[in-house]
Tab-separated table of C-alpha atoms in Angstrom:
chain	number	residue	atom	x	y	z
A	1	GLY	CA	-58.908	-37.804	60.543
A	2	ALA	CA	-56.745	-39.245	63.264
A	3	GLY	CA	-56.086	-42.645	61.716
A	4	VAL	CA	-55.444	-44.403	58.437
A	5	SER	CA	-58.579	-44.616	56.344
A	6	GLN	CA	-59.354	-46.941	53.484
A	7	SER	CA	-62.130	-47.086	50.954
A	8	PRO	CA	-64.238	-48.844	50.063
A	9	SER	CA	-64.649	-50.986	53.159
A	10	ASN	CA	-66.110	-53.782	51.060
A	11	LYS	CA	-65.881	-54.476	47.364
A	12	VAL	CA	-67.574	-57.275	45.479
A	13	THR	CA	-66.579	-57.659	41.866
A	14	GLU	CA	-66.802	-60.129	39.049
A	15	LYS	CA	-63.852	-62.081	37.823
A	16	GLY	CA	-62.016	-60.178	35.120
A	17	LYS	CA	-62.990	-56.700	36.287
A	18	ASP	CA	-60.519	-54.078	37.489
A	19	VAL	CA	-60.700	-52.685	41.012
A	20	GLU	CA	-59.110	-49.692	42.680
A	21	LEU	CA	-58.563	-49.490	46.425
A	22	ARG	CA	-57.741	-46.263	48.207
A	23	CYS	CA	-55.670	-45.492	51.281
A	24	ASP	CA	-55.395	-42.171	53.138
A	25	PRO	CA	-52.418	-42.371	55.518
A	26	ILE	CA	-51.955	-40.365	58.677
A	27	SER	CA	-50.854	-36.850	57.838
A	28	GLY	CA	-47.082	-36.488	58.026
A	29	HIS	CA	-46.350	-40.189	57.657
A	30	THR	CA	-43.788	-40.613	54.917
A	31	ALA	CA	-43.906	-44.409	54.831
A	32	LEU	CA	-46.915	-46.265	53.432
A	33	TYR	CA	-47.418	-50.002	53.091
A	34	TRP	CA	-49.947	-52.272	51.429
A	35	TYR	CA	-50.533	-55.770	52.760
A	36	ARG	CA	-52.907	-58.568	51.910
A	37	GLN	CA	-54.528	-60.940	54.380
A	38	ARG	CA	-56.345	-63.997	53.131
A	39	LEU	CA	-59.010	-65.516	55.331
A	40	GLY	CA	-57.462	-67.096	58.428
A	41	GLN	CA	-53.955	-66.295	57.266
A	42	GLY	CA	-51.192	-63.957	58.333
A	43	LEU	CA	-50.062	-60.743	56.697
A	44	GLU	CA	-48.565	-60.719	53.203
A	45	PHE	CA	-46.481	-57.681	52.195
A	46	LEU	CA	-47.321	-56.165	48.814
A	47	ILE	CA	-45.628	-52.788	48.344
A	48	TYR	CA	-43.896	-50.024	50.300
A	49	PHE	CA	-43.571	-46.298	49.611
A	50	GLN	CA	-41.099	-44.084	51.437
A	51	GLY	CA	-41.203	-40.397	50.570
A	52	ASN	CA	-39.918	-39.768	47.071
A	53	SER	CA	-37.809	-42.921	46.913
A	54	ALA	CA	-38.570	-45.662	44.428
A	55	PRO	CA	-41.194	-47.972	45.926
A	56	ASP	CA	-40.398	-51.524	46.953
A	57	LYS	CA	-42.734	-53.564	44.769
A	58	SER	CA	-41.185	-56.911	45.600
A	59	GLY	CA	-44.338	-58.272	47.214
A	60	LEU	CA	-46.729	-57.676	44.335
A	61	PRO	CA	-47.905	-61.163	43.307
A	62	SER	CA	-48.298	-60.480	39.594
A	63	ASP	CA	-48.233	-57.708	37.008
A	64	ARG	CA	-51.984	-57.379	37.444
A	65	PHE	CA	-51.226	-55.539	40.681
A	66	SER	CA	-49.959	-51.974	40.742
A	67	ALA	CA	-49.939	-49.113	43.204
A	68	GLU	CA	-49.326	-45.418	43.146
A	69	ARG	CA	-48.831	-42.780	45.745
A	70	THR	CA	-49.226	-39.041	45.295
A	71	GLY	CA	-46.385	-37.389	47.164
A	72	GLU	CA	-46.758	-38.296	50.809
A	73	SER	CA	-50.513	-38.619	50.784
A	74	VAL	CA	-53.109	-40.831	49.164
A	75	SER	CA	-52.233	-44.183	47.672
A	76	THR	CA	-54.249	-46.384	45.342
A	77	LEU	CA	-53.806	-50.100	44.788
A	78	THR	CA	-55.143	-51.309	41.454
A	79	ILE	CA	-55.861	-54.910	40.576
A	80	GLN	CA	-56.545	-55.565	36.927
A	81	ARG	CA	-58.483	-58.527	35.560
A	82	THR	CA	-59.315	-59.759	39.063
A	83	GLN	CA	-59.203	-63.469	39.823
A	84	GLN	CA	-60.934	-65.397	42.580
A	85	GLU	CA	-57.613	-65.908	44.366
A	86	ASP	CA	-57.398	-62.130	44.765
A	87	SER	CA	-60.212	-62.313	47.325
A	88	ALA	CA	-58.768	-61.090	50.598
A	89	VAL	CA	-58.638	-58.128	52.959
A	90	TYR	CA	-56.267	-55.477	51.656
A	91	LEU	CA	-54.676	-53.494	54.464
A	92	CYS	CA	-52.862	-50.189	54.277
A	93	ALA	CA	-50.480	-48.986	56.975
A	94	SER	CA	-48.366	-45.902	57.481
A	95	ASN	CA	-45.700	-44.648	59.848
A	96	VAL	CA	-43.385	-41.716	60.270
A	97	ASP	CA	-40.569	-43.561	58.505
A	98	TYR	CA	-39.276	-47.050	57.846
A	99	ARG	CA	-37.367	-47.591	61.084
A	100	ILE	CA	-38.546	-50.670	62.890
A	101	GLU	CA	-39.038	-48.982	66.216
A	102	ASN	CA	-41.787	-46.910	64.671
A	103	GLU	CA	-45.078	-48.710	64.908
A	104	GLN	CA	-47.103	-49.148	61.784
A	105	PHE	CA	-50.626	-47.765	61.982
A	106	PHE	CA	-53.131	-49.831	60.043
A	107	GLY	CA	-56.360	-48.888	58.393
A	108	PRO	CA	-59.492	-51.022	58.734
A	109	GLY	CA	-58.884	-52.715	55.407
A	110	THR	CA	-60.879	-53.268	52.240
A	111	ARG	CA	-62.516	-56.668	51.967
A	112	LEU	CA	-62.381	-57.708	48.321
A	113	THR	CA	-64.565	-60.532	47.088
A	114	VAL	CA	-64.129	-61.719	43.511
A	115	LEU	CA	-67.021	-63.816	42.278
B	1	ASP	CA	-36.462	-63.332	59.653
B	2	ALA	CA	-36.126	-65.499	62.734
B	3	LYS	CA	-39.195	-67.569	63.457
B	4	THR	CA	-41.502	-67.303	66.456
B	5	THR	CA	-43.761	-69.941	67.938
B	6	GLN	CA	-47.010	-69.121	69.698
B	7	PRO	CA	-49.904	-71.249	70.957
B	8	ASN	CA	-52.807	-71.306	68.540
B	9	SER	CA	-55.309	-70.192	71.143
B	10	MET	CA	-55.727	-69.190	74.778
B	11	GLU	CA	-58.673	-68.424	76.968
B	12	SER	CA	-59.052	-66.006	79.838
B	13	ASN	CA	-61.701	-64.566	82.095
B	14	GLU	CA	-62.542	-60.916	82.188
B	15	GLU	CA	-60.574	-58.835	84.688
B	16	GLU	CA	-57.954	-61.543	85.145
B	17	PRO	CA	-54.334	-61.270	83.992
B	18	VAL	CA	-53.332	-62.966	80.747
B	19	HIS	CA	-49.858	-64.206	79.886
B	20	LEU	CA	-49.295	-64.817	76.184
B	21	PRO	CA	-46.075	-66.734	75.490
B	22	CYS	CA	-43.801	-66.536	72.479
B	23	ASN	CA	-40.759	-68.679	71.744
B	24	HIS	CA	-38.010	-67.352	69.522
B	25	SER	CA	-35.048	-69.640	70.133
B	26	THR	CA	-33.161	-68.483	67.014
B	27	ILE	CA	-33.344	-64.776	67.849
B	28	SER	CA	-30.226	-62.816	66.996
B	29	GLY	CA	-28.607	-60.254	69.255
B	30	THR	CA	-30.057	-57.260	67.434
B	31	ASP	CA	-33.591	-58.534	66.818
B	32	TYR	CA	-36.379	-56.556	68.451
B	33	ILE	CA	-39.446	-58.375	69.750
B	34	HIS	CA	-42.679	-56.744	68.587
B	35	TRP	CA	-46.274	-57.555	69.442
B	36	TYR	CA	-49.288	-56.575	67.377
B	37	ARG	CA	-52.879	-57.618	67.814
B	38	GLN	CA	-55.827	-57.775	65.487
B	39	LEU	CA	-59.363	-57.382	66.756
B	40	PRO	CA	-62.137	-59.020	64.748
B	41	SER	CA	-62.728	-57.290	61.410
B	42	GLN	CA	-60.088	-54.648	62.091
B	43	GLY	CA	-56.560	-53.931	60.955
B	44	PRO	CA	-53.635	-54.941	63.155
B	45	GLU	CA	-52.728	-52.692	66.053
B	46	TYR	CA	-49.303	-52.192	67.619
B	47	VAL	CA	-49.105	-53.325	71.230
B	48	ILE	CA	-45.530	-53.141	72.462
B	49	HIS	CA	-41.931	-53.906	71.588
B	50	GLY	CA	-38.645	-54.495	73.374
B	51	LEU	CA	-35.058	-55.594	72.959
B	52	THR	CA	-33.642	-56.895	76.247
B	53	SER	CA	-35.329	-55.228	79.197
B	54	ASN	CA	-38.911	-55.660	80.250
B	55	VAL	CA	-41.186	-52.951	78.911
B	56	ASN	CA	-44.443	-51.444	80.101
B	57	ASN	CA	-46.923	-49.221	78.341
B	58	ARG	CA	-50.577	-48.303	78.739
B	59	MET	CA	-51.720	-51.418	76.914
B	60	ALA	CA	-49.515	-54.183	78.242
B	61	SER	CA	-46.193	-55.346	79.638
B	62	LEU	CA	-43.534	-57.330	77.833
B	63	ALA	CA	-41.375	-59.696	79.849
B	64	ILE	CA	-38.265	-60.884	78.019
B	65	ALA	CA	-36.319	-63.920	79.196
B	66	GLU	CA	-32.721	-63.357	80.163
B	67	ASP	CA	-31.481	-65.455	77.240
B	68	ARG	CA	-34.029	-63.712	74.956
B	69	LYS	CA	-35.207	-67.028	73.573
B	70	SER	CA	-38.720	-66.375	74.785
B	71	SER	CA	-40.969	-63.541	75.830
B	72	THR	CA	-44.386	-63.067	77.389
B	73	LEU	CA	-46.972	-60.431	76.666
B	74	ILE	CA	-48.886	-59.597	79.830
B	75	LEU	CA	-52.322	-58.063	79.858
B	76	HIS	CA	-52.820	-57.104	83.478
B	77	ARG	CA	-56.596	-57.109	83.487
B	78	ALA	CA	-58.249	-58.622	80.446
B	79	THR	CA	-61.349	-56.967	79.092
B	80	LEU	CA	-63.736	-58.200	76.431
B	81	ARG	CA	-62.125	-55.700	74.073
B	82	ASP	CA	-58.818	-57.575	74.401
B	83	ALA	CA	-60.246	-60.569	72.534
B	84	ALA	CA	-58.075	-60.645	69.429
B	85	VAL	CA	-55.330	-62.485	67.584
B	86	TYR	CA	-51.961	-61.587	69.085
B	87	TYR	CA	-48.865	-61.706	66.898
B	88	CYS	CA	-45.297	-61.940	68.186
B	89	ILE	CA	-42.690	-61.035	65.575
B	90	LEU	CA	-38.975	-60.371	65.439
B	91	ARG	CA	-37.665	-57.384	63.583
B	92	ALA	CA	-34.038	-56.838	62.683
B	93	PRO	CA	-32.711	-53.297	62.308
B	94	GLY	CA	-30.396	-52.305	59.526
B	95	ARG	CA	-31.004	-55.196	57.183
B	96	GLY	CA	-32.515	-54.572	53.764
B	97	SER	CA	-36.245	-54.480	53.671
B	98	ASN	CA	-36.771	-55.006	57.362
B	99	TYR	CA	-39.678	-52.572	57.362
B	100	LYS	CA	-41.989	-55.320	56.148
B	101	LEU	CA	-44.244	-56.818	58.799
B	102	THR	CA	-44.741	-60.549	58.463
B	103	PHE	CA	-47.291	-62.206	60.700
B	104	GLY	CA	-47.846	-65.895	61.188
B	105	LYS	CA	-51.006	-67.376	62.678
B	106	GLY	CA	-50.631	-65.778	66.113
B	107	THR	CA	-52.566	-66.640	69.275
B	108	LEU	CA	-56.321	-66.272	69.305
B	109	LEU	CA	-57.257	-64.924	72.737
B	110	THR	CA	-60.800	-65.504	73.922
B	111	VAL	CA	-61.974	-63.497	76.927
B	112	ASN	CA	-64.931	-64.880	78.832
B	113	PRO	CA	-67.282	-62.479	80.646
């Protein structure tokens, strides 16, 4: 596809369950980002992958959050033992590399609701 | 990152120009000014960016004040599809983890038919 895709588009889960969110970046984009956006709020950085370098995990809010990326393609964000405060839209973005002049292309997001 | 200030909301009529202001009085000499927008229920979308000179692209124009302490995003002819939250952010090259995008509340633009 032409853009960043994410799945599922919506996820409703019960507190305490694990969830896995998927991101397919634009082909050829070496940089991949995960962000979180709570209702009515701005963007919160979670994690960044750049090629084969060690990811920047500095934005992950707790050890319940983890993410992986296979080479320069698909990434999955896993949230273990979900809590109600994890409810948010999780956005994935990619670009050709980390330089700021390169725009980040965002996917449509996964709306996570933890009951 | 240097802070930006934007109005919470603005309103426009369809097919009229829209000028969205952004104040960034503490901008440093190397900070780029970026604009993104977010349509309802969608991910953010890049609009435009600039450093010192005014910039034009197919989506919009960016007018940057001579002292760079403010800028204005110009939509020349607003359409209903331009109704979105517009974010003005500063991005500094060459400093640590500057690849992170950080948005504040932005300006909610309403376009009336």
